[in-house]
Amino acid sequence: MAHLGFIGLGAMGGRVTKRLLDAGHTVTGYNRTRSKAQWLLDAGMRWGDSPRAVAEAADILFTMVTNTNALHQVFHGPDGILSGLSAGKIYIDMSTVSPSASRHLATQVAAKEAHMLDSPVSGSVITLEQGKLSLMVGGEKAIFEQVLPILQDIGPTVNYVGENGLAVLMKIAINLNLQVQIEGFYEGLLLAVKGGISLETALEVMLNSVVASPSLKYRTPFILNMPEEAWFDVNMMQKDMLLAEELGRQLDVALPSVALSNQLLTAARAQGLAKHDFAIVYKVLARMSGIDL
């Protein structure tokens, strides 16, 4: 069992921390709003007063924050992660951020004689709770092999993809599909609904067809019952789509469906839907189609 640290105890990060606690690890955690972490403190997590304090207390440190800017905020400064790292410590970032930013942080970590891996996850709250989360990892392979048993306590499928930054690149390549797939699904669904098939029937038939991916099966029912707490809101999804477009320009990869899907997310934000799960784009497309929800 290892002494771990975890910074960023939101919907996903908090549940990852709970899995690590359940696996028998000692975990020191930090979240900007401490009250949101109370359930983890009740479960045995220790509290760190700052990212630096968590980094100093842990042998292996995790972060899972919303975007590149949030990562810089917890990483730099006198109370940041970098100030608390020392030789031999391992830092694992599970955030979905810019690959170039991730590589830059890895260089700074290496200067402290510590090691960094980028290890974003693929899945959702329900995937995580079911123990089916998958992880991808970038960084030094020997360090990856050292922490693999701990990563497998989070999710059973862990893929090593190469050097620093490549795991977040892989995550962005996966996540762009979430929005593109759900858009295509909704277009077909709305065609059926406006043609006279009930929403519930059309949804059931489509989810029993060959087009239904795992992500569509657990997310598209949100159009009938939207969760109070967004699993992955419109702003978070648009952040990933913008990262994809940026990488497309850098690598000369045409991403036309990403560009179109990004506009639907902008429309959702314009309609005041930014804090809802990105499944809410159904409403945007329904309004465009003249369907009264």
PDB file of C-alpha atoms in Angstrom:
ATOM      1  CA  MET A   1       0.000   0.000   0.000  1.00  0.00           C
ATOM      2  CA  ALA A   2       1.261   3.464  -0.872  1.00  0.00           C
ATOM      3  CA  HIS A   3       0.938   6.918   0.636  1.00  0.00           C
ATOM      4  CA  LEU A   4      -0.871   8.816  -2.080  1.00  0.00           C
ATOM      5  CA  GLY A   5      -1.972  12.392  -2.622  1.00  0.00           C
ATOM      6  CA  PHE A   6      -4.931  13.617  -4.655  1.00  0.00           C
ATOM      7  CA  ILE A   7      -5.695  17.186  -5.706  1.00  0.00           C
ATOM      8  CA  GLY A   8      -9.048  17.949  -7.349  1.00  0.00           C
ATOM      9  CA  LEU A   9     -11.887  16.115  -5.620  1.00  0.00           C
ATOM     10  CA  GLY A  10     -14.744  16.843  -8.006  1.00  0.00           C
ATOM     11  CA  ALA A  11     -17.265  14.429  -9.489  1.00  0.00           C
ATOM     12  CA  MET A  12     -14.574  12.191 -10.980  1.00  0.00           C
ATOM     13  CA  GLY A  13     -11.556  12.989  -8.809  1.00  0.00           C
ATOM     14  CA  GLY A  14     -13.484  12.386  -5.607  1.00  0.00           C
ATOM     15  CA  ARG A  15     -14.672   8.996  -6.794  1.00  0.00           C
ATOM     16  CA  VAL A  16     -11.165   8.022  -7.946  1.00  0.00           C
ATOM     17  CA  THR A  17      -9.927   8.941  -4.463  1.00  0.00           C
ATOM     18  CA  LYS A  18     -12.628   6.767  -2.891  1.00  0.00           C
ATOM     19  CA  ARG A  19     -11.495   3.791  -4.972  1.00  0.00           C
ATOM     20  CA  LEU A  20      -7.923   4.327  -3.790  1.00  0.00           C
ATOM     21  CA  LEU A  21      -9.082   4.485  -0.172  1.00  0.00           C
ATOM     22  CA  ASP A  22     -11.157   1.334  -0.653  1.00  0.00           C
ATOM     23  CA  ALA A  23      -8.064  -0.407  -2.047  1.00  0.00           C
ATOM     24  CA  GLY A  24      -6.294   0.249   1.261  1.00  0.00           C
ATOM     25  CA  HIS A  25      -4.077   3.171   0.309  1.00  0.00           C
ATOM     26  CA  THR A  26      -3.431   6.137   2.565  1.00  0.00           C
ATOM     27  CA  VAL A  27      -4.608   9.262   0.716  1.00  0.00           C
ATOM     28  CA  THR A  28      -4.022  12.906   1.575  1.00  0.00           C
ATOM     29  CA  GLY A  29      -6.334  15.153  -0.418  1.00  0.00           C
ATOM     30  CA  TYR A  30      -6.912  18.783  -1.282  1.00  0.00           C
ATOM     31  CA  ASN A  31      -9.800  20.563  -2.948  1.00  0.00           C
ATOM     32  CA  ARG A  32     -10.402  24.270  -3.360  1.00  0.00           C
ATOM     33  CA  THR A  33     -13.738  23.877  -1.551  1.00  0.00           C
ATOM     34  CA  ARG A  34     -13.110  21.671   1.472  1.00  0.00           C
ATOM     35  CA  SER A  35     -16.801  21.036   2.178  1.00  0.00           C
ATOM     36  CA  LYS A  36     -17.094  19.071  -1.085  1.00  0.00           C
ATOM     37  CA  ALA A  37     -14.487  16.650   0.256  1.00  0.00           C
ATOM     38  CA  GLN A  38     -16.168  15.999   3.603  1.00  0.00           C
ATOM     39  CA  TRP A  39     -17.546  12.643   2.480  1.00  0.00           C
ATOM     40  CA  LEU A  40     -13.997  11.526   1.697  1.00  0.00           C
ATOM     41  CA  LEU A  41     -12.700  12.759   5.049  1.00  0.00           C
ATOM     42  CA  ASP A  42     -15.472  10.713   6.657  1.00  0.00           C
ATOM     43  CA  ALA A  43     -14.195   7.720   4.644  1.00  0.00           C
ATOM     44  CA  GLY A  44     -10.668   8.107   6.037  1.00  0.00           C
ATOM     45  CA  MET A  45      -8.936  10.531   3.694  1.00  0.00           C
ATOM     46  CA  ARG A  46      -6.427  12.889   5.292  1.00  0.00           C
ATOM     47  CA  TRP A  47      -6.529  16.615   4.518  1.00  0.00           C
ATOM     48  CA  GLY A  48      -3.735  18.750   3.082  1.00  0.00           C
ATOM     49  CA  ASP A  49      -4.027  22.516   3.495  1.00  0.00           C
ATOM     50  CA  SER A  50      -2.500  23.237   0.070  1.00  0.00           C
ATOM     51  CA  PRO A  51      -1.296  21.451  -3.067  1.00  0.00           C
ATOM     52  CA  ARG A  52       2.244  21.819  -1.716  1.00  0.00           C
ATOM     53  CA  ALA A  53       1.277  20.146   1.565  1.00  0.00           C
ATOM     54  CA  VAL A  54      -0.217  17.205  -0.329  1.00  0.00           C
ATOM     55  CA  ALA A  55       2.880  16.883  -2.534  1.00  0.00           C
ATOM     56  CA  GLU A  56       5.133  16.901   0.531  1.00  0.00           C
ATOM     57  CA  ALA A  57       3.053  14.241   2.292  1.00  0.00           C
ATOM     58  CA  ALA A  58       2.689  11.810  -0.614  1.00  0.00           C
ATOM     59  CA  ASP A  59       5.084   9.508  -2.416  1.00  0.00           C
ATOM     60  CA  ILE A  60       2.789   9.425  -5.441  1.00  0.00           C
ATOM     61  CA  LEU A  61       0.622  12.443  -6.209  1.00  0.00           C
ATOM     62  CA  PHE A  62      -2.421  12.697  -8.490  1.00  0.00           C
ATOM     63  CA  THR A  63      -4.230  15.711  -9.910  1.00  0.00           C
ATOM     64  CA  MET A  64      -7.551  15.838 -11.732  1.00  0.00           C
ATOM     65  CA  VAL A  65      -8.638  19.408 -12.470  1.00  0.00           C
ATOM     66  CA  THR A  66     -10.862  21.096 -15.027  1.00  0.00           C
ATOM     67  CA  ASN A  67      -8.427  22.604 -17.554  1.00  0.00           C
ATOM     68  CA  THR A  68      -4.891  23.774 -18.313  1.00  0.00           C
ATOM     69  CA  ASN A  69      -5.318  27.029 -16.386  1.00  0.00           C
ATOM     70  CA  ALA A  70      -6.575  25.213 -13.283  1.00  0.00           C
ATOM     71  CA  LEU A  71      -3.596  22.865 -13.509  1.00  0.00           C
ATOM     72  CA  HIS A  72      -1.175  25.787 -13.592  1.00  0.00           C
ATOM     73  CA  GLN A  73      -2.886  27.265 -10.531  1.00  0.00           C
ATOM     74  CA  VAL A  74      -2.315  24.168  -8.390  1.00  0.00           C
ATOM     75  CA  PHE A  75       1.116  23.432  -9.863  1.00  0.00           C
ATOM     76  CA  HIS A  76       2.951  26.763  -9.560  1.00  0.00           C
ATOM     77  CA  GLY A  77       3.539  29.254  -6.763  1.00  0.00           C
ATOM     78  CA  PRO A  78       4.829  28.939  -3.196  1.00  0.00           C
ATOM     79  CA  ASP A  79       1.900  26.680  -2.220  1.00  0.00           C
ATOM     80  CA  GLY A  80       1.894  24.737  -5.480  1.00  0.00           C
ATOM     81  CA  ILE A  81       2.739  21.152  -6.285  1.00  0.00           C
ATOM     82  CA  LEU A  82       6.162  21.913  -7.737  1.00  0.00           C
ATOM     83  CA  SER A  83       7.274  23.506  -4.463  1.00  0.00           C
ATOM     84  CA  GLY A  84       6.417  20.295  -2.615  1.00  0.00           C
ATOM     85  CA  LEU A  85       8.073  17.814  -4.967  1.00  0.00           C
ATOM     86  CA  SER A  86      11.429  16.264  -4.170  1.00  0.00           C
ATOM     87  CA  ALA A  87      13.700  13.634  -5.687  1.00  0.00           C
ATOM     88  CA  GLY A  88      12.052  10.300  -6.358  1.00  0.00           C
ATOM     89  CA  LYS A  89       8.435  11.406  -6.002  1.00  0.00           C
ATOM     90  CA  ILE A  90       5.996  10.541  -8.769  1.00  0.00           C
ATOM     91  CA  TYR A  91       3.387  12.992 -10.034  1.00  0.00           C
ATOM     92  CA  ILE A  92       0.481  11.711 -12.137  1.00  0.00           C
ATOM     93  CA  ASP A  93      -1.825  14.213 -13.819  1.00  0.00           C
ATOM     94  CA  MET A  94      -5.213  12.807 -14.810  1.00  0.00           C
ATOM     95  CA  SER A  95      -6.572  16.080 -16.243  1.00  0.00           C
ATOM     96  CA  THR A  96      -7.402  16.597 -19.909  1.00  0.00           C
ATOM     97  CA  VAL A  97      -5.135  19.494 -20.862  1.00  0.00           C
ATOM     98  CA  SER A  98      -2.940  20.729 -23.692  1.00  0.00           C
ATOM     99  CA  PRO A  99      -0.249  18.137 -24.522  1.00  0.00           C
ATOM    100  CA  SER A 100       2.383  20.862 -24.881  1.00  0.00           C
ATOM    101  CA  ALA A 101       1.508  22.238 -21.440  1.00  0.00           C
ATOM    102  CA  SER A 102       1.717  18.742 -19.971  1.00  0.00           C
ATOM    103  CA  ARG A 103       5.162  18.181 -21.478  1.00  0.00           C
ATOM    104  CA  HIS A 104       6.338  21.538 -20.122  1.00  0.00           C
ATOM    105  CA  LEU A 105       5.254  20.571 -16.613  1.00  0.00           C
ATOM    106  CA  ALA A 106       7.041  17.222 -16.986  1.00  0.00           C
ATOM    107  CA  THR A 107      10.275  19.096 -17.746  1.00  0.00           C
ATOM    108  CA  GLN A 108       9.867  21.159 -14.571  1.00  0.00           C
ATOM    109  CA  VAL A 109       9.164  18.039 -12.527  1.00  0.00           C
ATOM    110  CA  ALA A 110      12.267  16.332 -13.927  1.00  0.00           C
ATOM    111  CA  ALA A 111      14.359  19.338 -12.865  1.00  0.00           C
ATOM    112  CA  LYS A 112      13.396  18.463  -9.269  1.00  0.00           C
ATOM    113  CA  GLU A 113      14.572  14.868  -9.905  1.00  0.00           C
ATOM    114  CA  ALA A 114      10.979  13.698  -9.645  1.00  0.00           C
ATOM    115  CA  HIS A 115       8.908  11.949 -12.331  1.00  0.00           C
ATOM    116  CA  MET A 116       5.691  12.886 -14.110  1.00  0.00           C
ATOM    117  CA  LEU A 117       3.142  10.814 -15.985  1.00  0.00           C
ATOM    118  CA  ASP A 118       0.052  12.066 -17.796  1.00  0.00           C
ATOM    119  CA  SER A 119      -2.765   9.601 -17.236  1.00  0.00           C
ATOM    120  CA  PRO A 120      -6.228  10.823 -18.252  1.00  0.00           C
ATOM    121  CA  VAL A 121      -9.159   8.439 -18.049  1.00  0.00           C
ATOM    122  CA  SER A 122     -11.869   7.314 -20.428  1.00  0.00           C
ATOM    123  CA  GLY A 123     -15.272   6.791 -18.918  1.00  0.00           C
ATOM    124  CA  SER A 124     -17.813   8.508 -16.730  1.00  0.00           C
ATOM    125  CA  VAL A 125     -19.082   8.578 -13.185  1.00  0.00           C
ATOM    126  CA  ILE A 126     -21.049   5.377 -13.759  1.00  0.00           C
ATOM    127  CA  THR A 127     -18.142   3.651 -15.542  1.00  0.00           C
ATOM    128  CA  LEU A 128     -15.885   4.507 -12.613  1.00  0.00           C
ATOM    129  CA  GLU A 129     -18.380   3.290 -10.006  1.00  0.00           C
ATOM    130  CA  GLN A 130     -18.816   0.036 -11.935  1.00  0.00           C
ATOM    131  CA  GLY A 131     -15.041  -0.516 -11.941  1.00  0.00           C
ATOM    132  CA  LYS A 132     -14.820  -0.293 -15.739  1.00  0.00           C
ATOM    133  CA  LEU A 133     -12.792   2.889 -16.171  1.00  0.00           C
ATOM    134  CA  SER A 134      -9.871   2.785 -18.627  1.00  0.00           C
ATOM    135  CA  LEU A 135      -6.675   4.799 -18.323  1.00  0.00           C
ATOM    136  CA  MET A 136      -3.996   5.841 -20.796  1.00  0.00           C
ATOM    137  CA  VAL A 137      -0.505   6.785 -19.665  1.00  0.00           C
ATOM    138  CA  GLY A 138       2.343   8.842 -21.101  1.00  0.00           C
ATOM    139  CA  GLY A 139       5.837   9.220 -19.649  1.00  0.00           C
ATOM    140  CA  GLU A 140       8.854   7.126 -18.730  1.00  0.00           C
ATOM    141  CA  LYS A 141       7.933   3.456 -19.123  1.00  0.00           C
ATOM    142  CA  ALA A 142       9.850   2.298 -16.044  1.00  0.00           C
ATOM    143  CA  ILE A 143       7.857   4.733 -13.888  1.00  0.00           C
ATOM    144  CA  PHE A 144       4.634   3.573 -15.537  1.00  0.00           C
ATOM    145  CA  GLU A 145       5.455  -0.030 -14.654  1.00  0.00           C
ATOM    146  CA  GLN A 146       6.219   0.999 -11.073  1.00  0.00           C
ATOM    147  CA  VAL A 147       2.793   2.584 -10.528  1.00  0.00           C
ATOM    148  CA  LEU A 148       0.746   0.196 -12.698  1.00  0.00           C
ATOM    149  CA  PRO A 149      -0.731  -1.760  -9.753  1.00  0.00           C
ATOM    150  CA  ILE A 150      -2.014   1.502  -8.235  1.00  0.00           C
ATOM    151  CA  LEU A 151      -3.506   2.625 -11.548  1.00  0.00           C
ATOM    152  CA  GLN A 152      -5.261  -0.743 -11.809  1.00  0.00           C
ATOM    153  CA  ASP A 153      -6.899  -0.024  -8.455  1.00  0.00           C
ATOM    154  CA  ILE A 154      -8.597   2.881 -10.256  1.00  0.00           C
ATOM    155  CA  GLY A 155      -9.568   1.020 -13.426  1.00  0.00           C
ATOM    156  CA  PRO A 156      -8.838  -2.431 -14.853  1.00  0.00           C
ATOM    157  CA  THR A 157      -7.669  -1.316 -18.300  1.00  0.00           C
ATOM    158  CA  VAL A 158      -4.432   0.691 -18.395  1.00  0.00           C
ATOM    159  CA  ASN A 159      -2.670   1.382 -21.705  1.00  0.00           C
ATOM    160  CA  TYR A 160       0.836   2.812 -22.025  1.00  0.00           C
ATOM    161  CA  VAL A 161       0.965   5.038 -25.111  1.00  0.00           C
ATOM    162  CA  GLY A 162       4.472   6.535 -25.070  1.00  0.00           C
ATOM    163  CA  GLU A 163       6.327   9.632 -23.930  1.00  0.00           C
ATOM    164  CA  ASN A 164       4.988  12.546 -21.914  1.00  0.00           C
ATOM    165  CA  GLY A 165       2.046  14.331 -23.527  1.00  0.00           C
ATOM    166  CA  LEU A 166       0.912  11.444 -25.704  1.00  0.00           C
ATOM    167  CA  ALA A 167      -1.682  10.191 -23.236  1.00  0.00           C
ATOM    168  CA  VAL A 168      -3.487  13.542 -23.164  1.00  0.00           C
ATOM    169  CA  LEU A 169      -3.277  13.616 -26.965  1.00  0.00           C
ATOM    170  CA  MET A 170      -4.915  10.180 -27.011  1.00  0.00           C
ATOM    171  CA  LYS A 171      -7.599  11.354 -24.558  1.00  0.00           C
ATOM    172  CA  ILE A 172      -8.483  14.333 -26.752  1.00  0.00           C
ATOM    173  CA  ALA A 173      -8.679  12.021 -29.781  1.00  0.00           C
ATOM    174  CA  ILE A 174     -11.166   9.888 -27.841  1.00  0.00           C
ATOM    175  CA  ASN A 175     -13.195  12.706 -26.325  1.00  0.00           C
ATOM    176  CA  LEU A 176     -13.889  14.502 -29.588  1.00  0.00           C
ATOM    177  CA  ASN A 177     -15.879  11.408 -30.520  1.00  0.00           C
ATOM    178  CA  LEU A 178     -18.214  11.817 -27.551  1.00  0.00           C
ATOM    179  CA  GLN A 179     -19.691  15.041 -28.879  1.00  0.00           C
ATOM    180  CA  VAL A 180     -19.617  14.020 -32.548  1.00  0.00           C
ATOM    181  CA  GLN A 181     -21.355  10.702 -31.804  1.00  0.00           C
ATOM    182  CA  ILE A 182     -24.068  12.209 -29.657  1.00  0.00           C
ATOM    183  CA  GLU A 183     -24.789  14.861 -32.290  1.00  0.00           C
ATOM    184  CA  GLY A 184     -25.293  12.237 -35.007  1.00  0.00           C
ATOM    185  CA  PHE A 185     -27.430  10.150 -32.662  1.00  0.00           C
ATOM    186  CA  TYR A 186     -29.661  13.109 -31.848  1.00  0.00           C
ATOM    187  CA  GLU A 187     -30.109  14.038 -35.498  1.00  0.00           C
ATOM    188  CA  GLY A 188     -31.461  10.566 -36.218  1.00  0.00           C
ATOM    189  CA  LEU A 189     -33.583  10.610 -33.068  1.00  0.00           C
ATOM    190  CA  LEU A 190     -35.167  13.953 -33.909  1.00  0.00           C
ATOM    191  CA  LEU A 191     -35.884  12.814 -37.464  1.00  0.00           C
ATOM    192  CA  ALA A 192     -37.807   9.859 -36.049  1.00  0.00           C
ATOM    193  CA  VAL A 193     -39.621  11.984 -33.470  1.00  0.00           C
ATOM    194  CA  LYS A 194     -40.719  14.662 -35.919  1.00  0.00           C
ATOM    195  CA  GLY A 195     -41.887  11.926 -38.269  1.00  0.00           C
ATOM    196  CA  GLY A 196     -44.333  10.687 -35.647  1.00  0.00           C
ATOM    197  CA  ILE A 197     -42.487   8.129 -33.495  1.00  0.00           C
ATOM    198  CA  SER A 198     -42.595   8.784 -29.752  1.00  0.00           C
ATOM    199  CA  LEU A 199     -39.368   9.981 -28.166  1.00  0.00           C
ATOM    200  CA  GLU A 200     -39.278   7.059 -25.730  1.00  0.00           C
ATOM    201  CA  THR A 201     -39.806   4.480 -28.484  1.00  0.00           C
ATOM    202  CA  ALA A 202     -37.260   6.020 -30.854  1.00  0.00           C
ATOM    203  CA  LEU A 203     -34.705   6.243 -28.064  1.00  0.00           C
ATOM    204  CA  GLU A 204     -35.214   2.620 -27.056  1.00  0.00           C
ATOM    205  CA  VAL A 205     -34.929   1.349 -30.628  1.00  0.00           C
ATOM    206  CA  MET A 206     -31.791   3.360 -31.346  1.00  0.00           C
ATOM    207  CA  LEU A 207     -30.131   2.225 -28.114  1.00  0.00           C
ATOM    208  CA  ASN A 208     -30.865  -1.392 -29.132  1.00  0.00           C
ATOM    209  CA  SER A 209     -29.319  -0.865 -32.567  1.00  0.00           C
ATOM    210  CA  VAL A 210     -25.774  -1.171 -33.868  1.00  0.00           C
ATOM    211  CA  VAL A 211     -25.157   2.580 -33.599  1.00  0.00           C
ATOM    212  CA  ALA A 212     -25.289   2.593 -29.782  1.00  0.00           C
ATOM    213  CA  SER A 213     -21.808   2.887 -28.299  1.00  0.00           C
ATOM    214  CA  PRO A 214     -21.305   2.435 -24.527  1.00  0.00           C
ATOM    215  CA  SER A 215     -21.143   6.199 -24.011  1.00  0.00           C
ATOM    216  CA  LEU A 216     -24.401   6.734 -25.918  1.00  0.00           C
ATOM    217  CA  LYS A 217     -26.129   4.014 -23.914  1.00  0.00           C
ATOM    218  CA  TYR A 218     -25.501   5.671 -20.571  1.00  0.00           C
ATOM    219  CA  ARG A 219     -25.694   9.341 -21.630  1.00  0.00           C
ATOM    220  CA  THR A 220     -28.524   9.749 -24.145  1.00  0.00           C
ATOM    221  CA  PRO A 221     -31.221   8.718 -21.595  1.00  0.00           C
ATOM    222  CA  PHE A 222     -30.346  12.018 -19.896  1.00  0.00           C
ATOM    223  CA  ILE A 223     -32.706  13.703 -22.336  1.00  0.00           C
ATOM    224  CA  LEU A 224     -35.535  12.066 -20.370  1.00  0.00           C
ATOM    225  CA  ASN A 225     -34.006  12.567 -16.930  1.00  0.00           C
ATOM    226  CA  MET A 226     -31.111  15.024 -16.711  1.00  0.00           C
ATOM    227  CA  PRO A 227     -28.919  14.475 -13.603  1.00  0.00           C
ATOM    228  CA  GLU A 228     -28.843  17.271 -11.030  1.00  0.00           C
ATOM    229  CA  GLU A 229     -25.029  17.194 -11.040  1.00  0.00           C
ATOM    230  CA  ALA A 230     -23.577  17.291 -14.542  1.00  0.00           C
ATOM    231  CA  TRP A 231     -21.200  14.432 -15.186  1.00  0.00           C
ATOM    232  CA  PHE A 232     -19.430  16.458 -17.879  1.00  0.00           C
ATOM    233  CA  ASP A 233     -20.931  19.837 -18.579  1.00  0.00           C
ATOM    234  CA  VAL A 234     -21.076  21.868 -21.791  1.00  0.00           C
ATOM    235  CA  ASN A 235     -18.076  24.015 -20.844  1.00  0.00           C
ATOM    236  CA  MET A 236     -15.935  20.955 -20.102  1.00  0.00           C
ATOM    237  CA  MET A 237     -16.847  19.302 -23.392  1.00  0.00           C
ATOM    238  CA  GLN A 238     -16.207  22.480 -25.354  1.00  0.00           C
ATOM    239  CA  LYS A 239     -12.796  22.775 -23.705  1.00  0.00           C
ATOM    240  CA  ASP A 240     -11.912  19.361 -25.128  1.00  0.00           C
ATOM    241  CA  MET A 241     -13.297  20.203 -28.565  1.00  0.00           C
ATOM    242  CA  LEU A 242     -11.220  23.391 -28.653  1.00  0.00           C
ATOM    243  CA  LEU A 243      -8.135  21.385 -27.690  1.00  0.00           C
ATOM    244  CA  ALA A 244      -8.936  19.009 -30.557  1.00  0.00           C
ATOM    245  CA  GLU A 245      -9.268  21.882 -33.034  1.00  0.00           C
ATOM    246  CA  GLU A 246      -5.970  23.358 -31.829  1.00  0.00           C
ATOM    247  CA  LEU A 247      -4.209  20.019 -32.310  1.00  0.00           C
ATOM    248  CA  GLY A 248      -5.851  19.610 -35.709  1.00  0.00           C
ATOM    249  CA  ARG A 249      -4.292  22.883 -36.838  1.00  0.00           C
ATOM    250  CA  GLN A 250      -0.909  21.951 -35.384  1.00  0.00           C
ATOM    251  CA  LEU A 251      -0.863  18.498 -36.970  1.00  0.00           C
ATOM    252  CA  ASP A 252      -2.678  19.374 -40.221  1.00  0.00           C
ATOM    253  CA  VAL A 253      -5.541  16.982 -39.523  1.00  0.00           C
ATOM    254  CA  ALA A 254      -8.929  18.025 -40.898  1.00  0.00           C
ATOM    255  CA  LEU A 255     -11.619  17.824 -38.207  1.00  0.00           C
ATOM    256  CA  PRO A 256     -14.792  19.139 -39.885  1.00  0.00           C
ATOM    257  CA  SER A 257     -17.226  17.305 -37.615  1.00  0.00           C
ATOM    258  CA  VAL A 258     -15.416  18.679 -34.570  1.00  0.00           C
ATOM    259  CA  ALA A 259     -15.831  22.234 -35.869  1.00  0.00           C
ATOM    260  CA  LEU A 260     -19.567  21.759 -36.410  1.00  0.00           C
ATOM    261  CA  SER A 261     -20.085  20.088 -33.046  1.00  0.00           C
ATOM    262  CA  ASN A 262     -18.220  22.905 -31.358  1.00  0.00           C
ATOM    263  CA  GLN A 263     -20.756  25.367 -32.763  1.00  0.00           C
ATOM    264  CA  LEU A 264     -23.608  23.408 -31.190  1.00  0.00           C
ATOM    265  CA  LEU A 265     -21.866  23.689 -27.823  1.00  0.00           C
ATOM    266  CA  THR A 266     -21.553  27.445 -28.345  1.00  0.00           C
ATOM    267  CA  ALA A 267     -25.271  27.554 -29.103  1.00  0.00           C
ATOM    268  CA  ALA A 268     -25.980  25.618 -25.893  1.00  0.00           C
ATOM    269  CA  ARG A 269     -23.979  28.167 -23.920  1.00  0.00           C
ATOM    270  CA  ALA A 270     -25.844  31.023 -25.624  1.00  0.00           C
ATOM    271  CA  GLN A 271     -29.136  29.419 -24.541  1.00  0.00           C
ATOM    272  CA  GLY A 272     -28.045  29.321 -20.888  1.00  0.00           C
ATOM    273  CA  LEU A 273     -27.333  25.585 -20.836  1.00  0.00           C
ATOM    274  CA  ALA A 274     -23.597  25.686 -20.041  1.00  0.00           C
ATOM    275  CA  LYS A 275     -23.848  24.064 -16.604  1.00  0.00           C
ATOM    276  CA  HIS A 276     -25.866  21.091 -17.831  1.00  0.00           C
ATOM    277  CA  ASP A 277     -24.329  17.813 -18.977  1.00  0.00           C
ATOM    278  CA  PHE A 278     -23.333  18.102 -22.629  1.00  0.00           C
ATOM    279  CA  ALA A 279     -26.177  15.694 -23.453  1.00  0.00           C
ATOM    280  CA  ILE A 280     -28.276  18.876 -23.318  1.00  0.00           C
ATOM    281  CA  VAL A 281     -27.366  19.652 -26.935  1.00  0.00           C
ATOM    282  CA  TYR A 282     -30.491  17.644 -27.705  1.00  0.00           C
ATOM    283  CA  LYS A 283     -32.446  20.763 -26.769  1.00  0.00           C
ATOM    284  CA  VAL A 284     -30.385  22.892 -29.147  1.00  0.00           C
ATOM    285  CA  LEU A 285     -31.009  20.565 -32.079  1.00  0.00           C
ATOM    286  CA  ALA A 286     -34.695  20.166 -31.156  1.00  0.00           C
ATOM    287  CA  ARG A 287     -35.176  23.942 -31.220  1.00  0.00           C
ATOM    288  CA  MET A 288     -33.392  24.163 -34.558  1.00  0.00           C
ATOM    289  CA  SER A 289     -35.798  21.493 -35.840  1.00  0.00           C
ATOM    290  CA  GLY A 290     -38.937  23.259 -34.595  1.00  0.00           C
ATOM    291  CA  ILE A 291     -39.693  20.576 -32.035  1.00  0.00           C
ATOM    292  CA  ASP A 292     -41.371  21.805 -28.852  1.00  0.00           C
ATOM    293  CA  LEU A 293     -39.959  19.943 -25.880  1.00  0.00           C
TER     294      LEU A 293
END
